[in-house]
Amino acid sequence: MPYGQAIVLELLEQRAYDVAEFLTLMLNRDIELRNAEPQLREWTEPCLIVNKELIDRLRLAVLAFFSDFDSVKTTTMPLIALARAIEEDMSDQYWWIADVLYQCALSAALGQHDLEPDDEFVARLRYTYARFLHYKLKNPRAALEHARIAKMDSCNKSWTLYGADSDFERDSLFKESALLLHHVLLEVADQECDPDYAVKSCEAAIKNAHNVCNEFLESEAHYHLARKQLAAGRLDDAVKNFNVTLDILDQAKSSLNVCKFLCNVHENLAHIYKMKKDTKSFWRHLQELKNYATVFQQQHHLARAHLLAGEYYLTQDDAKEAIVYLEYAVGLFKRLNDKSETSRAEYFVSIAKIDQEFDQLQTGEEETWEDERVASTASGLDKADLGAN
């Protein structure tokens, strides 16, 4: 008999019916997941029903959960502690168990009306669960509401991330929830196919950053909004929000992160002005991109600057100049081992060289035609002279 099944029978003999039912549901869910997703993933970890260590930890946590009704905190902590342990120490093939435990803990914390409410603990639990959903399960949509409520409930409170009795640094729960909400909103925008919804998500991120007076987060939200507007073809709106990003970053202290951000903004603006055929603005932002990339030794951004310049010269039918910039970009991308960008740059080099050969061939044909015309004219004159004689 599998270990998990034996434990369920033992719990039934002990009349721990709630615990036995919970464990049975978990064992069945594990089997369902493995049967439903044989092609989607390779299940390398043992089935839950034969995982003695995890079964024992689940049994103890759920027994404690069903036997302790002193407070919201003590009732739910066994489940939360095990969920955190699974999240941090075990394979992602067991993370679904952590998800169930977090959900049970949150439902219990919200539903224990006969116990003294602990709003700070519930807000902290929402934050913890939202962080798990976003960073581990990669499900920002599910995390969104929990992060939003955690931020809202902790606003104007002195609540801390780990609680007053923790040995960890006591960061503000409100600020951490706002930061998490910021990343969740931007990730939702990135995953969203509906451009209008993506824009609204970015606008919510801007408002969230403004509420917590974090200019860097605000600039990042404006940047993402501009990217969405650029993708939707709203060039003027994109330029406006990219410039807002620049205005905020110009006031920030110089750092590597700020530099990378500035490089991205200038690259996007250069791209927009290239599409708008605003040559002066294109070269201004391209030069800014090159300057920041050079000062902060951002070789990838420097390569991108040369690639953009090469593409520009291609559109101007100047193959000779295009080749100079594009081959330099190829060399940088190769040193960076960026195969994708190397292939892209090499593709443009090949186009430029074909254009150059065509130009040379066309020039040669024109010269040949001119020589033949001159010779023909001279020959005609000779014949005329001969005829006159």
Short mmCIF file of C-alpha atoms in Angstrom, two decimals:
data_model
loop_
_atom_site.label_atom_id
_atom_site.label_comp_id
_atom_site.label_asym_id
_atom_site.label_seq_id
_atom_site.Cartn_x
_atom_site.Cartn_y
_atom_site.Cartn_z
CA MET A 1 0.00 0.00 0.00
CA PRO A 2 1.41 3.46 -0.89
CA TYR A 3 2.53 5.53 2.07
CA GLY A 4 0.01 8.31 1.46
CA GLN A 5 -2.91 5.91 1.38
CA ALA A 6 -1.75 4.29 4.62
CA ILE A 7 -1.60 7.70 6.32
CA VAL A 8 -5.15 8.48 5.21
CA LEU A 9 -6.40 5.21 6.74
CA GLU A 10 -4.51 5.97 9.93
CA LEU A 11 -6.12 9.42 10.13
CA LEU A 12 -9.56 7.89 9.63
CA GLU A 13 -8.90 5.46 12.49
CA GLN A 14 -7.95 8.46 14.65
CA ARG A 15 -11.22 10.15 13.59
CA ALA A 16 -9.29 13.04 12.10
CA TYR A 17 -11.81 13.15 9.27
CA ASP A 18 -11.10 16.70 8.10
CA VAL A 19 -7.38 15.99 7.83
CA ALA A 20 -7.99 12.68 6.04
CA GLU A 21 -10.34 14.36 3.56
CA PHE A 22 -7.87 17.17 2.89
CA LEU A 23 -4.99 14.76 2.33
CA THR A 24 -7.12 12.58 0.04
CA LEU A 25 -8.00 15.61 -2.07
CA MET A 26 -4.32 16.51 -2.36
CA LEU A 27 -3.32 12.97 -3.38
CA ASN A 28 -6.06 12.84 -6.02
CA ARG A 29 -5.13 16.29 -7.32
CA ASP A 30 -1.51 15.19 -7.74
CA ILE A 31 -2.59 12.18 -9.80
CA GLU A 32 -4.92 14.34 -11.92
CA LEU A 33 -2.16 16.84 -12.70
CA ARG A 34 0.30 14.15 -13.71
CA ASN A 35 -2.26 12.41 -15.92
CA ALA A 36 -3.44 15.67 -17.48
CA GLU A 37 0.01 17.04 -18.33
CA PRO A 38 2.19 14.11 -19.48
CA GLN A 39 3.24 15.93 -22.63
CA LEU A 40 3.42 19.43 -21.12
CA ARG A 41 6.20 18.68 -18.66
CA GLU A 42 8.54 15.95 -17.56
CA TRP A 43 7.55 14.79 -14.09
CA THR A 44 10.88 13.97 -12.46
CA GLU A 45 9.79 14.24 -8.82
CA PRO A 46 8.09 11.31 -7.04
CA CYS A 47 4.31 11.24 -6.84
CA LEU A 48 2.95 12.81 -3.68
CA ILE A 49 1.43 9.51 -2.57
CA VAL A 50 4.93 7.96 -2.17
CA ASN A 51 6.75 11.08 -0.93
CA LYS A 52 7.04 10.15 2.74
CA GLU A 53 8.69 13.37 3.90
CA LEU A 54 6.17 15.68 2.24
CA ILE A 55 3.20 13.55 3.32
CA ASP A 56 4.36 13.73 6.95
CA ARG A 57 4.84 17.49 6.77
CA LEU A 58 1.42 17.94 5.20
CA ARG A 59 -0.23 15.80 7.84
CA LEU A 60 1.36 17.74 10.71
CA ALA A 61 0.53 21.13 9.18
CA VAL A 62 -3.10 20.24 8.46
CA LEU A 63 -3.55 18.60 11.89
CA ALA A 64 -2.31 21.80 13.52
CA PHE A 65 -4.57 23.87 11.27
CA PHE A 66 -7.70 21.95 12.25
CA SER A 67 -6.87 21.82 15.97
CA ASP A 68 -5.77 25.41 16.76
CA PHE A 69 -8.47 28.09 16.84
CA ASP A 70 -6.87 30.58 19.23
CA SER A 71 -6.26 33.30 16.67
CA VAL A 72 -6.17 33.93 12.94
CA LYS A 73 -2.39 33.91 13.03
CA THR A 74 -1.86 30.69 14.97
CA THR A 75 -4.61 28.93 13.00
CA THR A 76 -3.09 29.62 9.60
CA MET A 77 0.65 29.71 10.36
CA PRO A 78 1.20 25.92 9.99
CA LEU A 79 -0.11 26.07 6.41
CA ILE A 80 1.83 29.24 5.59
CA ALA A 81 5.07 27.88 7.02
CA LEU A 82 4.82 24.71 4.93
CA ALA A 83 3.85 26.68 1.81
CA ARG A 84 6.92 28.89 2.25
CA ALA A 85 9.14 25.83 2.73
CA ILE A 86 7.79 24.17 -0.43
CA GLU A 87 8.18 27.41 -2.38
CA GLU A 88 11.77 27.99 -1.27
CA ASP A 89 13.21 24.49 -0.90
CA MET A 90 11.35 22.12 -3.21
CA SER A 91 11.00 21.55 -6.93
CA ASP A 92 8.48 23.61 -8.88
CA GLN A 93 6.61 20.35 -9.47
CA TYR A 94 5.34 20.69 -5.90
CA TRP A 95 4.53 24.39 -6.05
CA TRP A 96 0.87 23.64 -6.76
CA ILE A 97 0.73 22.30 -3.18
CA ALA A 98 2.07 25.61 -1.87
CA ASP A 99 -0.60 27.38 -3.93
CA VAL A 100 -3.36 25.31 -2.30
CA LEU A 101 -1.92 25.92 1.18
CA TYR A 102 -1.74 29.68 0.63
CA GLN A 103 -5.35 29.69 -0.61
CA CYS A 104 -6.54 27.70 2.39
CA ALA A 105 -4.69 29.96 4.81
CA LEU A 106 -6.10 33.11 3.21
CA SER A 107 -9.65 31.73 3.12
CA ALA A 108 -9.38 30.78 6.77
CA ALA A 109 -7.93 34.15 7.75
CA LEU A 110 -10.76 35.97 5.98
CA GLY A 111 -13.48 33.63 7.24
CA GLN A 112 -12.68 33.37 10.96
CA HIS A 113 -15.34 35.83 12.11
CA ASP A 114 -15.44 34.33 15.60
CA LEU A 115 -11.77 35.24 16.18
CA GLU A 116 -10.27 38.65 16.81
CA PRO A 117 -9.44 40.15 13.40
CA ASP A 118 -5.80 40.67 12.50
CA ASP A 119 -5.83 43.00 9.51
CA GLU A 120 -2.05 43.42 9.47
CA PHE A 121 -1.49 39.68 9.32
CA VAL A 122 -4.05 39.25 6.54
CA ALA A 123 -2.48 42.07 4.50
CA ARG A 124 0.95 40.49 4.97
CA LEU A 125 -0.46 37.12 3.88
CA ARG A 126 -1.99 38.69 0.77
CA TYR A 127 1.38 40.24 -0.08
CA THR A 128 3.18 36.92 0.43
CA TYR A 129 0.69 35.03 -1.71
CA ALA A 130 0.73 37.68 -4.45
CA ARG A 131 4.52 37.56 -4.57
CA PHE A 132 4.39 33.76 -4.91
CA LEU A 133 1.82 33.96 -7.71
CA HIS A 134 3.79 36.59 -9.61
CA TYR A 135 7.39 35.45 -9.25
CA LYS A 136 7.02 31.68 -8.87
CA LEU A 137 3.84 30.69 -10.71
CA LYS A 138 4.27 33.50 -13.29
CA ASN A 139 0.60 34.41 -12.94
CA PRO A 140 0.44 38.21 -12.57
CA ARG A 141 -3.29 38.32 -13.25
CA ALA A 142 -3.98 36.15 -10.21
CA ALA A 143 -1.54 38.20 -8.13
CA LEU A 144 -3.02 41.55 -9.13
CA GLU A 145 -5.99 41.73 -6.76
CA HIS A 146 -4.04 40.43 -3.75
CA ALA A 147 -1.24 42.95 -4.27
CA ARG A 148 -3.76 45.77 -4.76
CA ILE A 149 -5.66 44.95 -1.56
CA ALA A 150 -2.44 44.50 0.46
CA LYS A 151 -1.33 47.96 -0.62
CA MET A 152 -4.73 49.52 0.03
CA ASP A 153 -5.14 47.96 3.49
CA SER A 154 -1.62 48.89 4.62
CA CYS A 155 -1.85 52.52 3.43
CA ASN A 156 -1.16 55.03 6.23
CA LYS A 157 -0.32 52.15 8.57
CA SER A 158 2.98 51.44 10.32
CA TRP A 159 2.73 47.76 9.37
CA THR A 160 5.93 45.99 8.48
CA LEU A 161 6.74 43.22 6.06
CA TYR A 162 7.84 40.64 8.63
CA GLY A 163 6.04 41.84 11.76
CA ALA A 164 7.23 43.45 14.96
CA ASP A 165 8.50 40.18 16.46
CA SER A 166 10.70 39.28 13.48
CA ASP A 167 14.49 39.38 13.44
CA PHE A 168 14.45 40.48 9.79
CA GLU A 169 14.70 44.06 8.63
CA ARG A 170 11.28 45.60 9.11
CA ASP A 171 10.49 47.04 5.69
CA SER A 172 7.23 48.93 5.19
CA LEU A 173 4.46 46.57 4.09
CA PHE A 174 2.79 49.42 2.20
CA LYS A 175 5.90 50.27 0.18
CA GLU A 176 6.69 46.63 -0.55
CA SER A 177 3.09 45.99 -1.63
CA ALA A 178 3.21 49.05 -3.89
CA LEU A 179 6.47 47.85 -5.42
CA LEU A 180 5.03 44.38 -6.03
CA LEU A 181 1.86 45.90 -7.50
CA HIS A 182 4.04 47.98 -9.84
CA HIS A 183 5.79 44.91 -11.25
CA VAL A 184 2.52 42.97 -11.48
CA LEU A 185 0.76 45.75 -13.40
CA LEU A 186 3.61 46.08 -15.89
CA GLU A 187 3.78 42.31 -16.39
CA VAL A 188 0.03 42.21 -16.99
CA ALA A 189 0.49 44.95 -19.60
CA ASP A 190 3.30 43.01 -21.29
CA GLN A 191 1.19 39.84 -21.47
CA GLU A 192 -1.99 41.59 -22.59
CA CYS A 193 -3.08 41.21 -26.22
CA ASP A 194 -5.70 43.96 -25.99
CA PRO A 195 -3.76 47.23 -26.46
CA ASP A 196 -6.38 49.31 -24.66
CA TYR A 197 -6.25 47.09 -21.58
CA ALA A 198 -2.44 47.12 -21.67
CA VAL A 199 -2.47 50.93 -21.73
CA LYS A 200 -4.87 51.02 -18.76
CA SER A 201 -2.58 48.69 -16.83
CA CYS A 202 0.39 50.99 -17.49
CA GLU A 203 -1.66 54.02 -16.45
CA ALA A 204 -2.56 52.24 -13.21
CA ALA A 205 1.15 51.60 -12.65
CA ILE A 206 1.86 55.32 -13.13
CA LYS A 207 -0.80 56.22 -10.56
CA ASN A 208 0.53 53.60 -8.14
CA ALA A 209 4.10 54.93 -8.45
CA HIS A 210 2.89 58.49 -7.97
CA ASN A 211 1.02 57.46 -4.80
CA VAL A 212 4.20 56.15 -3.20
CA CYS A 213 6.29 59.10 -4.47
CA ASN A 214 8.74 56.86 -6.30
CA GLU A 215 10.00 58.71 -9.36
CA PHE A 216 12.01 55.82 -10.75
CA LEU A 217 8.95 53.55 -10.73
CA GLU A 218 6.93 56.35 -12.30
CA SER A 219 9.47 56.75 -15.10
CA GLU A 220 9.46 52.99 -15.68
CA ALA A 221 5.66 52.98 -15.94
CA HIS A 222 5.73 55.88 -18.44
CA TYR A 223 8.34 53.95 -20.43
CA HIS A 224 6.15 50.83 -20.62
CA LEU A 225 3.15 52.96 -21.56
CA ALA A 226 5.16 54.55 -24.37
CA ARG A 227 6.23 51.11 -25.60
CA LYS A 228 2.60 50.00 -25.77
CA GLN A 229 1.64 53.18 -27.62
CA LEU A 230 4.52 52.65 -30.04
CA ALA A 231 3.36 49.09 -30.72
CA ALA A 232 -0.14 50.43 -31.41
CA GLY A 233 1.23 52.99 -33.87
CA ARG A 234 0.42 55.97 -31.64
CA LEU A 235 3.77 57.64 -32.30
CA ASP A 236 2.98 61.09 -30.91
CA ASP A 237 1.65 59.65 -27.63
CA ALA A 238 4.70 57.40 -27.40
CA VAL A 239 7.06 60.35 -27.90
CA LYS A 240 5.25 62.26 -25.16
CA ASN A 241 5.64 59.46 -22.59
CA PHE A 242 9.22 58.67 -23.58
CA ASN A 243 10.03 62.35 -22.99
CA VAL A 244 8.30 62.25 -19.59
CA THR A 245 10.55 59.30 -18.77
CA LEU A 246 13.61 61.31 -19.82
CA ASP A 247 12.53 64.32 -17.74
CA ILE A 248 12.24 62.16 -14.62
CA LEU A 249 15.49 60.27 -15.23
CA ASP A 250 17.43 63.48 -15.87
CA GLN A 251 16.78 64.40 -12.24
CA ALA A 252 17.92 61.02 -10.93
CA LYS A 253 21.44 60.23 -9.79
CA SER A 254 23.62 58.61 -12.41
CA SER A 255 23.84 54.85 -12.00
CA LEU A 256 24.17 51.80 -14.19
CA ASN A 257 20.44 51.05 -13.99
CA VAL A 258 19.52 54.62 -14.90
CA CYS A 259 22.01 54.52 -17.79
CA LYS A 260 20.52 51.32 -19.21
CA PHE A 261 17.08 52.87 -18.93
CA LEU A 262 18.22 56.05 -20.70
CA CYS A 263 19.77 53.99 -23.48
CA ASN A 264 16.47 52.17 -24.03
CA VAL A 265 14.52 55.44 -24.13
CA HIS A 266 16.88 57.13 -26.60
CA GLU A 267 16.91 54.04 -28.81
CA ASN A 268 13.13 53.99 -28.97
CA LEU A 269 12.95 57.71 -29.70
CA ALA A 270 15.54 57.35 -32.46
CA HIS A 271 13.46 54.53 -33.94
CA ILE A 272 10.31 56.68 -33.85
CA TYR A 273 11.97 59.68 -35.47
CA LYS A 274 13.40 57.41 -38.17
CA MET A 275 9.83 56.33 -38.96
CA LYS A 276 8.67 59.96 -38.86
CA LYS A 277 11.58 60.92 -41.19
CA ASP A 278 12.74 63.56 -38.70
CA THR A 279 16.45 63.26 -39.48
CA LYS A 280 17.64 65.89 -37.00
CA SER A 281 15.81 64.34 -34.02
CA PHE A 282 16.84 60.84 -35.12
CA TRP A 283 20.55 61.68 -35.05
CA ARG A 284 20.20 63.64 -31.79
CA HIS A 285 18.79 60.65 -29.91
CA LEU A 286 21.15 58.24 -31.64
CA GLN A 287 24.09 60.34 -30.47
CA GLU A 288 22.69 60.38 -26.91
CA LEU A 289 22.37 56.59 -27.08
CA LYS A 290 25.98 56.28 -28.24
CA ASN A 291 27.22 58.70 -25.54
CA TYR A 292 25.54 56.89 -22.64
CA ALA A 293 26.55 53.49 -24.00
CA THR A 294 30.18 54.61 -24.32
CA VAL A 295 30.45 56.29 -20.90
CA PHE A 296 28.86 53.37 -19.04
CA GLN A 297 30.47 50.71 -21.26
CA GLN A 298 27.17 49.30 -22.49
CA GLN A 299 28.48 47.40 -25.49
CA HIS A 300 25.11 45.98 -26.47
CA HIS A 301 23.53 49.43 -26.61
CA LEU A 302 26.55 50.71 -28.55
CA ALA A 303 26.05 47.91 -31.07
CA ARG A 304 22.37 48.79 -31.30
CA ALA A 305 23.28 52.42 -32.04
CA HIS A 306 25.47 51.35 -34.96
CA LEU A 307 22.79 48.96 -36.20
CA LEU A 308 20.21 51.76 -36.20
CA ALA A 309 22.61 54.07 -38.05
CA GLY A 310 23.27 51.36 -40.63
CA GLU A 311 19.56 50.77 -41.12
CA TYR A 312 19.06 54.51 -41.58
CA TYR A 313 21.71 54.75 -44.29
CA LEU A 314 20.12 51.78 -46.04
CA THR A 315 16.84 53.69 -46.24
CA GLN A 316 18.78 56.62 -47.71
CA ASP A 317 20.28 54.38 -50.44
CA ASP A 318 23.77 55.00 -49.05
CA ALA A 319 25.09 51.44 -49.05
CA LYS A 320 28.71 52.47 -48.48
CA GLU A 321 27.98 54.26 -45.18
CA ALA A 322 25.51 51.56 -44.15
CA ILE A 323 28.16 48.84 -44.49
CA VAL A 324 30.59 50.74 -42.24
CA TYR A 325 28.09 50.96 -39.37
CA LEU A 326 26.55 47.54 -39.86
CA GLU A 327 29.87 45.67 -39.94
CA TYR A 328 30.91 47.45 -36.75
CA ALA A 329 27.63 46.32 -35.17
CA VAL A 330 28.26 42.74 -36.33
CA GLY A 331 31.67 42.76 -34.65
CA LEU A 332 30.24 44.02 -31.35
CA PHE A 333 27.35 41.54 -31.35
CA LYS A 334 29.76 38.67 -32.05
CA ARG A 335 31.95 39.67 -29.11
CA LEU A 336 28.83 39.74 -26.96
CA ASN A 337 27.86 36.29 -28.29
CA ASP A 338 24.43 37.63 -29.24
CA LYS A 339 23.62 35.26 -32.08
CA SER A 340 20.19 36.69 -32.81
CA GLU A 341 21.36 40.29 -33.22
CA THR A 342 24.48 39.14 -35.08
CA SER A 343 22.31 37.34 -37.64
CA ARG A 344 20.08 40.39 -37.98
CA ALA A 345 23.02 42.74 -38.52
CA GLU A 346 24.65 40.33 -40.99
CA TYR A 347 21.39 40.18 -42.91
CA PHE A 348 21.42 43.97 -43.32
CA VAL A 349 25.12 43.86 -44.30
CA SER A 350 24.29 41.42 -47.09
CA ILE A 351 21.50 43.71 -48.32
CA ALA A 352 23.83 46.72 -48.21
CA LYS A 353 26.52 44.87 -50.18
CA ILE A 354 24.00 43.80 -52.82
CA ASP A 355 22.87 47.42 -53.09
CA GLN A 356 26.49 48.54 -53.35
CA GLU A 357 27.24 46.01 -56.10
CA PHE A 358 24.12 47.07 -57.93
CA ASP A 359 25.13 50.73 -57.64
CA GLN A 360 28.61 49.93 -58.93
CA LEU A 361 27.18 47.90 -61.77
CA GLN A 362 24.73 50.65 -62.64
CA THR A 363 27.53 53.24 -62.49
CA GLY A 364 29.68 51.05 -64.74
CA GLU A 365 26.84 50.65 -67.23
CA GLU A 366 26.28 54.41 -67.27
CA GLU A 367 29.99 55.00 -67.87
CA THR A 368 30.02 52.39 -70.65
CA TRP A 369 26.93 53.91 -72.20
CA GLU A 370 28.53 57.37 -72.03
CA ASP A 371 31.73 56.08 -73.65
CA GLU A 372 29.72 54.41 -76.40
CA ARG A 373 27.69 57.58 -76.95
CA VAL A 374 30.82 59.70 -77.23
CA ALA A 375 32.41 57.15 -79.57
CA SER A 376 29.26 56.98 -81.64
CA THR A 377 29.11 60.76 -81.89
CA ALA A 378 32.75 60.94 -82.85
CA SER A 379 32.22 58.19 -85.44
CA GLY A 380 29.29 60.06 -86.90
CA LEU A 381 31.33 63.19 -87.21
CA ASP A 382 34.07 61.27 -88.98
CA LYS A 383 31.59 59.82 -91.41
CA ALA A 384 30.10 63.25 -92.03
CA ASP A 385 33.53 64.64 -92.70
CA LEU A 386 34.32 61.78 -95.04
CA GLY A 387 31.03 62.33 -96.85
CA ALA A 388 31.74 66.02 -97.20
CA ASN A 389 35.05 65.28 -98.80
#
